[in-house]
Amino acid sequence: DTAVSQTPKYLVTQMGNDKSIKCEQNLGHDTMYWYKQDSKKFLKIMFSYNNKELIINETVPNRFSPKSPDKAHLNLHINSLELGDSAVYFCASSHLAGGLSIQFFGPGTRLTVL
Amino acid sequence: AQRVTQPEKLLSVFKGAPVELKCNYSYSGSPELFWYVQYSRQRLQLLLRHISRESIKGFTADLNKGETSFHLKKPFAQEEDSAMYYCALSGPTSGSRLTFGEGTQLTVNP
């Protein structure tokens, strides 16, 4: 299947732990993103990488560290998890079609911090 | 600064009724506007983009630069249209960044 995939789908962990979420796309896109969807369903961009280079870094605590080993992968590592980190994290990738950037989203990772 | 506003967090209509989901934006320049849809516990999917002027699943949206709006409309709502709808904006000065509105939860009642 050609798609954006994320693992794990669900992640339940204790406060203070460190965890990683992985994202892979096989669409041949150059740009990948991480978004956070909070409990009120508000979506906000966190990071964006283009060809393994960080191009968008919103005001996100430095406990969050993205890593892009190649342009098909963008992982998100979170240190010292806090209750407020509980959210659904969406990975996305994009290509330019007719000058328009269309983003394709992964299924999301529901993170619950206890 | 770019901003997208969806004034209605919740919208409830009956099956067969017309539906309009409002979206207003602010952007200095020529934006690209999109509507994304998220069905229950699923990923976001692109529904419409203003530049293609298409109709998907009976939905249309027209960019009104004078009113800085990009409202989503459907003449006859169906129960399967129940979902979260996000209006989003991108533009040349924002790179590939998408700025989302707060979302509108549409419920179509039988």
Coordinates of C-alpha atoms in Angstrom, one line a residue:
Chain A
D1 CA 0.0 0.0 0.0
T2 CA 1.3 3.5 -0.8
A3 CA 0.7 5.6 2.3
V4 CA 2.0 7.4 5.3
S5 CA 2.3 4.9 8.2
Q6 CA 2.9 5.5 11.8
T7 CA 3.9 3.2 14.7
P8 CA 2.6 2.7 17.3
K9 CA -1.0 3.5 16.9
Y10 CA -1.6 3.7 20.6
L11 CA 1.0 4.6 23.3
V12 CA 0.2 4.6 27.0
T13 CA 3.0 5.5 29.3
Q14 CA 3.9 7.1 32.7
M15 CA 5.0 10.6 33.3
G16 CA 8.7 11.1 33.1
N17 CA 9.3 8.3 30.5
D18 CA 11.0 8.7 27.1
K19 CA 9.2 7.5 24.1
S20 CA 9.5 7.5 20.3
I21 CA 6.9 7.5 17.5
K22 CA 7.9 6.5 14.0
C23 CA 6.7 7.6 10.6
E24 CA 7.3 6.3 7.2
Q25 CA 6.1 7.4 3.8
N26 CA 6.5 5.5 0.5
L27 CA 5.0 8.2 -1.6
G28 CA 8.3 9.6 -2.7
H29 CA 7.6 12.9 -1.1
D30 CA 10.4 15.3 -0.1
T31 CA 8.7 16.9 2.9
M32 CA 7.4 15.4 6.1
Y33 CA 5.7 16.9 9.1
W34 CA 4.6 16.3 12.6
Y35 CA 1.3 17.7 13.9
K36 CA -0.3 17.6 17.3
Q37 CA -4.0 17.3 17.8
D38 CA -5.1 18.1 21.3
S39 CA -8.1 17.1 23.3
K40 CA -10.1 19.9 21.7
K41 CA -9.2 18.5 18.3
F42 CA -7.1 21.6 17.5
L43 CA -4.3 20.7 15.0
K44 CA -1.0 22.5 15.2
I45 CA 2.2 21.9 13.2
M46 CA 5.2 21.0 15.3
F47 CA 8.0 20.3 12.8
S48 CA 8.7 19.9 9.1
Y49 CA 11.6 18.3 7.3
N50 CA 12.5 18.7 3.7
N51 CA 15.1 16.2 2.3
K52 CA 16.2 15.4 5.9
E53 CA 16.7 19.1 6.8
L54 CA 14.6 20.8 9.4
I55 CA 12.6 23.7 7.9
I56 CA 9.8 24.3 10.3
N57 CA 10.3 24.3 14.1
E58 CA 7.4 25.8 15.9
T59 CA 7.5 26.7 19.6
V60 CA 7.7 23.2 20.9
P61 CA 9.5 22.2 24.2
N62 CA 12.9 20.9 23.5
R63 CA 11.9 17.6 25.1
F64 CA 10.5 16.9 21.6
S65 CA 13.2 16.0 19.1
P66 CA 12.5 15.0 15.5
K67 CA 14.9 12.9 13.5
S68 CA 14.9 12.2 9.8
P69 CA 17.3 9.4 8.9
D70 CA 16.3 9.7 5.3
K71 CA 13.6 11.5 3.4
A72 CA 11.1 8.6 3.8
H73 CA 11.3 8.6 7.5
L74 CA 10.6 11.2 10.2
N75 CA 10.6 10.0 13.8
L76 CA 9.6 11.9 16.9
H77 CA 11.3 11.3 20.2
I78 CA 9.9 12.8 23.4
N79 CA 11.8 13.0 26.6
S80 CA 10.4 13.3 30.2
L81 CA 6.8 12.9 29.1
E82 CA 4.3 15.2 30.8
L83 CA 0.5 14.9 31.2
G84 CA 0.0 17.7 28.8
D85 CA 1.7 15.7 26.0
S86 CA -1.3 13.5 25.8
A87 CA -2.7 14.0 22.3
V88 CA -2.9 12.4 18.9
Y89 CA 0.2 13.0 16.9
F90 CA -0.1 13.0 13.1
C91 CA 2.7 12.6 10.6
A92 CA 2.2 13.9 7.1
S93 CA 4.1 14.2 3.9
S94 CA 3.8 16.3 0.9
H95 CA 4.7 16.9 -2.7
L96 CA 4.1 19.7 -5.0
A97 CA 1.4 19.2 -7.6
G98 CA 0.8 22.0 -10.0
G99 CA 2.6 24.3 -7.6
L100 CA 0.3 23.3 -4.8
S101 CA 1.6 21.6 -1.7
I102 CA -0.8 18.7 -0.9
Q103 CA -0.3 16.9 2.4
F104 CA -1.1 13.3 3.1
F105 CA -1.6 12.2 6.6
G106 CA -0.8 9.1 8.6
P107 CA -3.3 7.4 10.8
G108 CA -2.2 9.1 14.0
T109 CA -0.6 7.9 17.2
R110 CA -2.8 8.4 20.3
L111 CA -0.4 9.1 23.2
T112 CA -1.7 8.9 26.7
V113 CA 0.5 10.0 29.6
L114 CA -0.6 8.8 33.0
Chain B
A1 CA 0.5 36.4 10.2
Q2 CA -1.7 33.8 8.7
R3 CA -4.8 32.7 10.4
V4 CA -7.8 30.5 9.8
T5 CA -11.1 30.8 11.7
Q6 CA -14.0 28.4 11.7
P7 CA -16.6 30.1 13.9
E8 CA -18.7 27.0 14.5
K9 CA -17.2 24.2 16.6
L10 CA -20.4 22.1 16.3
L11 CA -22.9 21.9 13.5
S12 CA -25.9 19.7 13.4
V13 CA -28.3 19.2 10.5
F14 CA -30.9 16.7 9.4
K15 CA -30.3 14.3 6.4
G16 CA -31.3 16.0 3.2
A17 CA -30.8 19.5 4.5
P18 CA -28.3 21.9 3.1
V19 CA -25.1 22.4 5.0
E20 CA -22.5 25.2 5.1
L21 CA -19.3 25.1 7.1
K22 CA -17.8 28.5 7.5
C23 CA -14.2 29.4 7.1
N24 CA -12.5 32.8 7.1
Y25 CA -8.9 33.5 6.8
S26 CA -6.3 36.2 7.0
Y27 CA -3.2 36.2 4.9
S28 CA -1.0 38.8 3.2
G29 CA -0.9 37.6 -0.4
S30 CA -2.4 34.8 -2.4
P31 CA -3.2 31.9 -0.2
E32 CA -4.0 28.3 -1.1
L33 CA -7.1 27.1 0.7
F34 CA -8.0 23.5 1.5
W35 CA -10.7 21.5 3.3
Y36 CA -9.6 18.4 5.1
V37 CA -12.1 15.9 6.6
Q38 CA -11.5 13.5 9.5
Y39 CA -14.0 10.7 10.0
S40 CA -14.3 9.2 13.4
R41 CA -10.9 8.0 14.6
Q42 CA -9.4 8.1 11.1
R43 CA -6.7 10.0 9.5
L44 CA -7.2 13.4 7.9
Q45 CA -8.0 13.3 4.2
L46 CA -7.9 16.1 1.7
L47 CA -11.5 16.9 0.6
L48 CA -11.1 20.0 -1.6
R49 CA -8.6 22.5 -2.7
H50 CA -9.7 25.9 -4.0
I51 CA -7.4 25.9 -7.0
S52 CA -9.0 22.8 -8.6
R53 CA -12.6 24.1 -8.2
E54 CA -13.9 20.6 -8.0
S55 CA -16.8 18.9 -6.3
I56 CA -16.0 16.0 -4.1
K57 CA -18.8 13.9 -2.4
G58 CA -21.2 16.7 -3.4
F59 CA -19.2 19.3 -1.5
T60 CA -18.0 22.5 -3.1
A61 CA -16.1 25.5 -1.8
D62 CA -15.5 28.9 -3.4
L63 CA -12.7 31.2 -2.5
N64 CA -14.1 34.7 -1.9
K65 CA -11.1 37.0 -1.7
G66 CA -13.3 40.1 -0.9
E67 CA -14.7 38.4 2.1
T68 CA -11.6 36.3 2.8
S69 CA -13.8 33.3 3.1
F70 CA -13.7 29.7 1.8
H71 CA -17.0 28.2 3.0
L72 CA -17.8 24.5 2.4
K73 CA -21.2 23.7 1.1
K74 CA -23.4 20.7 0.3
P75 CA -27.0 21.0 -0.9
F76 CA -28.2 17.7 0.6
A77 CA -26.3 16.4 3.6
Q78 CA -26.0 12.6 4.2
E79 CA -25.4 10.7 7.4
E80 CA -22.0 9.6 6.2
D81 CA -20.9 13.2 6.0
S82 CA -20.8 13.3 9.8
A83 CA -17.1 14.1 10.5
M84 CA -14.7 16.7 11.7
Y85 CA -13.9 19.3 8.9
Y86 CA -10.8 21.4 8.9
C87 CA -10.2 24.4 6.8
A88 CA -6.5 25.0 6.1
L89 CA -4.3 27.6 4.5
S90 CA -0.9 27.6 2.9
G91 CA 0.9 30.2 1.0
P92 CA 4.2 31.2 -0.7
T93 CA 5.4 33.1 2.4
S94 CA 4.7 30.1 4.7
G95 CA 6.7 27.5 2.8
S96 CA 4.8 24.3 2.9
R97 CA 3.3 25.0 6.3
L98 CA -0.5 24.3 6.6
T99 CA -2.3 26.5 9.1
F100 CA -5.5 24.8 10.3
G101 CA -8.7 26.3 11.6
E102 CA -10.1 24.9 14.9
G103 CA -12.3 22.5 13.0
T104 CA -16.1 22.0 12.8
Q105 CA -17.7 18.8 14.0
L106 CA -20.6 18.1 11.6
T107 CA -23.4 15.7 12.7
V108 CA -26.0 14.7 10.2
N109 CA -29.0 13.3 11.9
P110 CA -31.4 10.8 10.3

